[in-house]
Tab-separated table of C-alpha atoms in Angstrom:
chain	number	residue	atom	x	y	z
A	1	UNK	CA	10.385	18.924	-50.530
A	2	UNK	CA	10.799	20.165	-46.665
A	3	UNK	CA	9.783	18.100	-44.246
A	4	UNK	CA	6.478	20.214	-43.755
A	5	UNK	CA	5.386	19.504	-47.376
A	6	UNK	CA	6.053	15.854	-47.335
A	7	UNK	CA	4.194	15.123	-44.287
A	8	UNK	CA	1.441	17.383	-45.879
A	9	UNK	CA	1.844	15.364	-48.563
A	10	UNK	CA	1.634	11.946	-47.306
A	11	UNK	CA	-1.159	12.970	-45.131
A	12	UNK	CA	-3.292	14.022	-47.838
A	13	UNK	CA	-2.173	10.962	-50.093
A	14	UNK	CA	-3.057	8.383	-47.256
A	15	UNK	CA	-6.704	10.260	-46.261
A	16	UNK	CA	-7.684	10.132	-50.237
A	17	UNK	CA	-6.538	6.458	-51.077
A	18	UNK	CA	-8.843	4.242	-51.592
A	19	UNK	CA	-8.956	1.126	-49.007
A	20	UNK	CA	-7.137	-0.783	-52.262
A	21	UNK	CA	-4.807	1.636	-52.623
A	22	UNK	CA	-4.109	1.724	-48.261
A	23	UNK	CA	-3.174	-2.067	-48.705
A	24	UNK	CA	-0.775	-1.469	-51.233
A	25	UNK	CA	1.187	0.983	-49.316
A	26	UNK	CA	1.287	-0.922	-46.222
A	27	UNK	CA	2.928	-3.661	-48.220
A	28	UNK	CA	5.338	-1.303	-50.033
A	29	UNK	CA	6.193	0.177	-46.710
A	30	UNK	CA	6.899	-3.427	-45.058
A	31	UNK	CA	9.431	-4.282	-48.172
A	32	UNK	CA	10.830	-0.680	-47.724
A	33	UNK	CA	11.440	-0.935	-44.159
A	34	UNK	CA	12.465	-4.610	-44.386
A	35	UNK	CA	15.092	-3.670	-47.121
A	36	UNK	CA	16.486	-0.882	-44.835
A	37	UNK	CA	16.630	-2.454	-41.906
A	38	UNK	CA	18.321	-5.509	-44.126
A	39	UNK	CA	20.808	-3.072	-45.032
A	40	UNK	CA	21.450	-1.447	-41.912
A	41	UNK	CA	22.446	-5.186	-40.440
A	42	UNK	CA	24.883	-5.592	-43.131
A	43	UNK	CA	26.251	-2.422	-42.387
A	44	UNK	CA	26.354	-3.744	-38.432
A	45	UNK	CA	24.394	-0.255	-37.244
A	46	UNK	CA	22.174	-2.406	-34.933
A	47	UNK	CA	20.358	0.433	-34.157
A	48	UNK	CA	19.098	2.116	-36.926
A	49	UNK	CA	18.407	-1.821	-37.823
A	50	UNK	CA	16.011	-2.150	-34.872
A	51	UNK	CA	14.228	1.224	-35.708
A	52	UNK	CA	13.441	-0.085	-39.605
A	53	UNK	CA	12.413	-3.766	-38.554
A	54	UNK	CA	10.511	-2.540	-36.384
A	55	UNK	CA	8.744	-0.409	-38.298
A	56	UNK	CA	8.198	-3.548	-40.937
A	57	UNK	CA	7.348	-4.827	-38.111
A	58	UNK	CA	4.386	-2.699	-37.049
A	59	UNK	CA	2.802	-2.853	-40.251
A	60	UNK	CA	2.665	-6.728	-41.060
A	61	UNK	CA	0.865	-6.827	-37.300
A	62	UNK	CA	-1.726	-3.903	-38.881
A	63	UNK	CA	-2.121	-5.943	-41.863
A	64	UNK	CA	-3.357	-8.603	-39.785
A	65	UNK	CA	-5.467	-6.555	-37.516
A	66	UNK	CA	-7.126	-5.197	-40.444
A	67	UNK	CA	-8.317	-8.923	-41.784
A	68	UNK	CA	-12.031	-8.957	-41.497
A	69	UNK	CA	-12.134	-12.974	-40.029
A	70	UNK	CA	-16.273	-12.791	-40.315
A	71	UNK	CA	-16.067	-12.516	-43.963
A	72	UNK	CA	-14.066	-15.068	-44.996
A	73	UNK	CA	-12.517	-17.046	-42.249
A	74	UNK	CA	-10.801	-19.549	-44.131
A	75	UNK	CA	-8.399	-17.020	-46.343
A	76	UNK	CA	-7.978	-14.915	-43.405
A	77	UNK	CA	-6.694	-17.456	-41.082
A	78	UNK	CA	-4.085	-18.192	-44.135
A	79	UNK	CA	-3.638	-14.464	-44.770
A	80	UNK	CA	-2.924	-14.333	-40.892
A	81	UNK	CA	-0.186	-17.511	-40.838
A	82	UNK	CA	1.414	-15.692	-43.434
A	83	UNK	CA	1.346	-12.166	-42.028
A	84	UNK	CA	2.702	-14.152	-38.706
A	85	UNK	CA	5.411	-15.457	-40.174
A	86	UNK	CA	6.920	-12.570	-41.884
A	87	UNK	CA	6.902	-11.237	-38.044
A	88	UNK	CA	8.476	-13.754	-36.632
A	89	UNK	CA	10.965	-13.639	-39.795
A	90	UNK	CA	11.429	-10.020	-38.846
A	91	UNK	CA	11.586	-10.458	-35.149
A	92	UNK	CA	14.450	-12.947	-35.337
A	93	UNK	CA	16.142	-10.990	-38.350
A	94	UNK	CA	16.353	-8.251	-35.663
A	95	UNK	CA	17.388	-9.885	-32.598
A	96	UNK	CA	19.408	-12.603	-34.516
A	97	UNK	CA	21.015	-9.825	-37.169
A	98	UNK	CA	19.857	-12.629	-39.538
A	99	UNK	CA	19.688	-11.168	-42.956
A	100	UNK	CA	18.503	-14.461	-44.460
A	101	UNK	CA	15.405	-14.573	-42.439
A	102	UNK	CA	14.541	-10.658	-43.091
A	103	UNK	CA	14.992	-12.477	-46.753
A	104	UNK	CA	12.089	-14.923	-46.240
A	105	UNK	CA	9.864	-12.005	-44.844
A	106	UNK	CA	10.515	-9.805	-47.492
A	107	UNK	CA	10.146	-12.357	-50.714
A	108	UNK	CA	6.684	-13.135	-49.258
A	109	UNK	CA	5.635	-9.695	-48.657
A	110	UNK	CA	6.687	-8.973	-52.486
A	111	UNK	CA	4.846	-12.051	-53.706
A	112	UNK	CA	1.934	-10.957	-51.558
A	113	UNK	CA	1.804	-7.206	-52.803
A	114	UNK	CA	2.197	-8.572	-56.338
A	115	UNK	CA	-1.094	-10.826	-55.728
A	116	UNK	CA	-2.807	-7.369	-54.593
A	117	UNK	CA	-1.868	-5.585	-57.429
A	118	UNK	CA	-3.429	-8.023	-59.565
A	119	UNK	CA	-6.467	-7.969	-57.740
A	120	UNK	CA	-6.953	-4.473	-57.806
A	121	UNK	CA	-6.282	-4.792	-62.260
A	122	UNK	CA	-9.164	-7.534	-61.881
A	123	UNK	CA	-11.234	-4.826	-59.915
A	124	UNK	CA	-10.292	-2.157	-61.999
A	125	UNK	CA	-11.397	-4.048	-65.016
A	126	UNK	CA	-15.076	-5.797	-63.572
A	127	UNK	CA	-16.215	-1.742	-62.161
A	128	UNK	CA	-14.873	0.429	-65.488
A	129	UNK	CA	-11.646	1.389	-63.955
A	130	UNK	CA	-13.537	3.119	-60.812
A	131	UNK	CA	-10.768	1.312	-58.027
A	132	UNK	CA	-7.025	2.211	-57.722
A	133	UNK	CA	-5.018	1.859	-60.907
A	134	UNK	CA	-1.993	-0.633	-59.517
A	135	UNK	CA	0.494	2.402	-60.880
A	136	UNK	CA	-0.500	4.943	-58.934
A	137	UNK	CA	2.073	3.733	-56.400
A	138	UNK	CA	4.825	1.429	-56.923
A	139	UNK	CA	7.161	-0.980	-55.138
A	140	UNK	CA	9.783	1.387	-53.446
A	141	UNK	CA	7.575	4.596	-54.400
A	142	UNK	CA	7.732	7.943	-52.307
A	143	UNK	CA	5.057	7.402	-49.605
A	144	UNK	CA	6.189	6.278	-46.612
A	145	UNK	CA	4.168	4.951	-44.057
A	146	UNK	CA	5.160	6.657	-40.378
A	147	UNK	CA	5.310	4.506	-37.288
């Protein structure tokens, strides 16, 4: 595709999903970002490092902003210890060039996305299939979230 279609493309993907479905990608961005930047330490190109954290970055902080605290305080203040971690796991991964600590960030971001896929089968299964099926996008897919 040229770049024209695929931002077409992601456009239109990201204004139909569902609010399930908007999670999912935000985690599968984070990992896909993480894993990048990961790989652009080991390769020692700093800078192209610093653009993908960052990125990872900038969506673990949206995942947090987008916890609704008045609804369920308790498992938001864990979902937001958790989201804060990963940060400051990508943060010093970053400054630090610490691949072990982009590591830590990324395993919980994959254990995290796995627990919202399995909410969204459990959702899928109480409402007749009428939410996201978990397939429709999968870790490493082709949408991309921009930053």
């Amino acid at each position: 595709m040229t770049g024209n279609s695929t931002n077409a493309y992601l456009r239109n993907a990201v204004m139909t999903a569902t609010p399930e479905q908007l999670q999912l990608m935000l985690y599968d961005g984070a990992i896909r970002f993480a894993n990048q930047g990961r790989e652009a330490i080991e390769a020692k190109n700093y800078e192209d490092a610093f653009e993908k954290l960052t990125r990872a970055q900038k969506i673990v902080l949206e995942m947090d902003r987008g916890l609704n605290h008045e609804i369920s305080p308790e498992l938001c203040g864990r979902m937001s210890a958790l989201y804060m971690f990963c940060y400051r796991k990508l943060v010093d991964g970053c400054v630090l060039h610490d691949v072990k600590a982009i590591d830590e960030a990324i395993e919980i971001l994959k254990i995290e996305r796995q627990t919202w896929k399995m909410l969204i089968e459990k959702l899928s299964k109480e409402t007749g299939g009428e939410t996201l099926s978990p397939d429709a996008t999968d870790e490493g897919g082709s949408l991309s979230i921009e930053g």
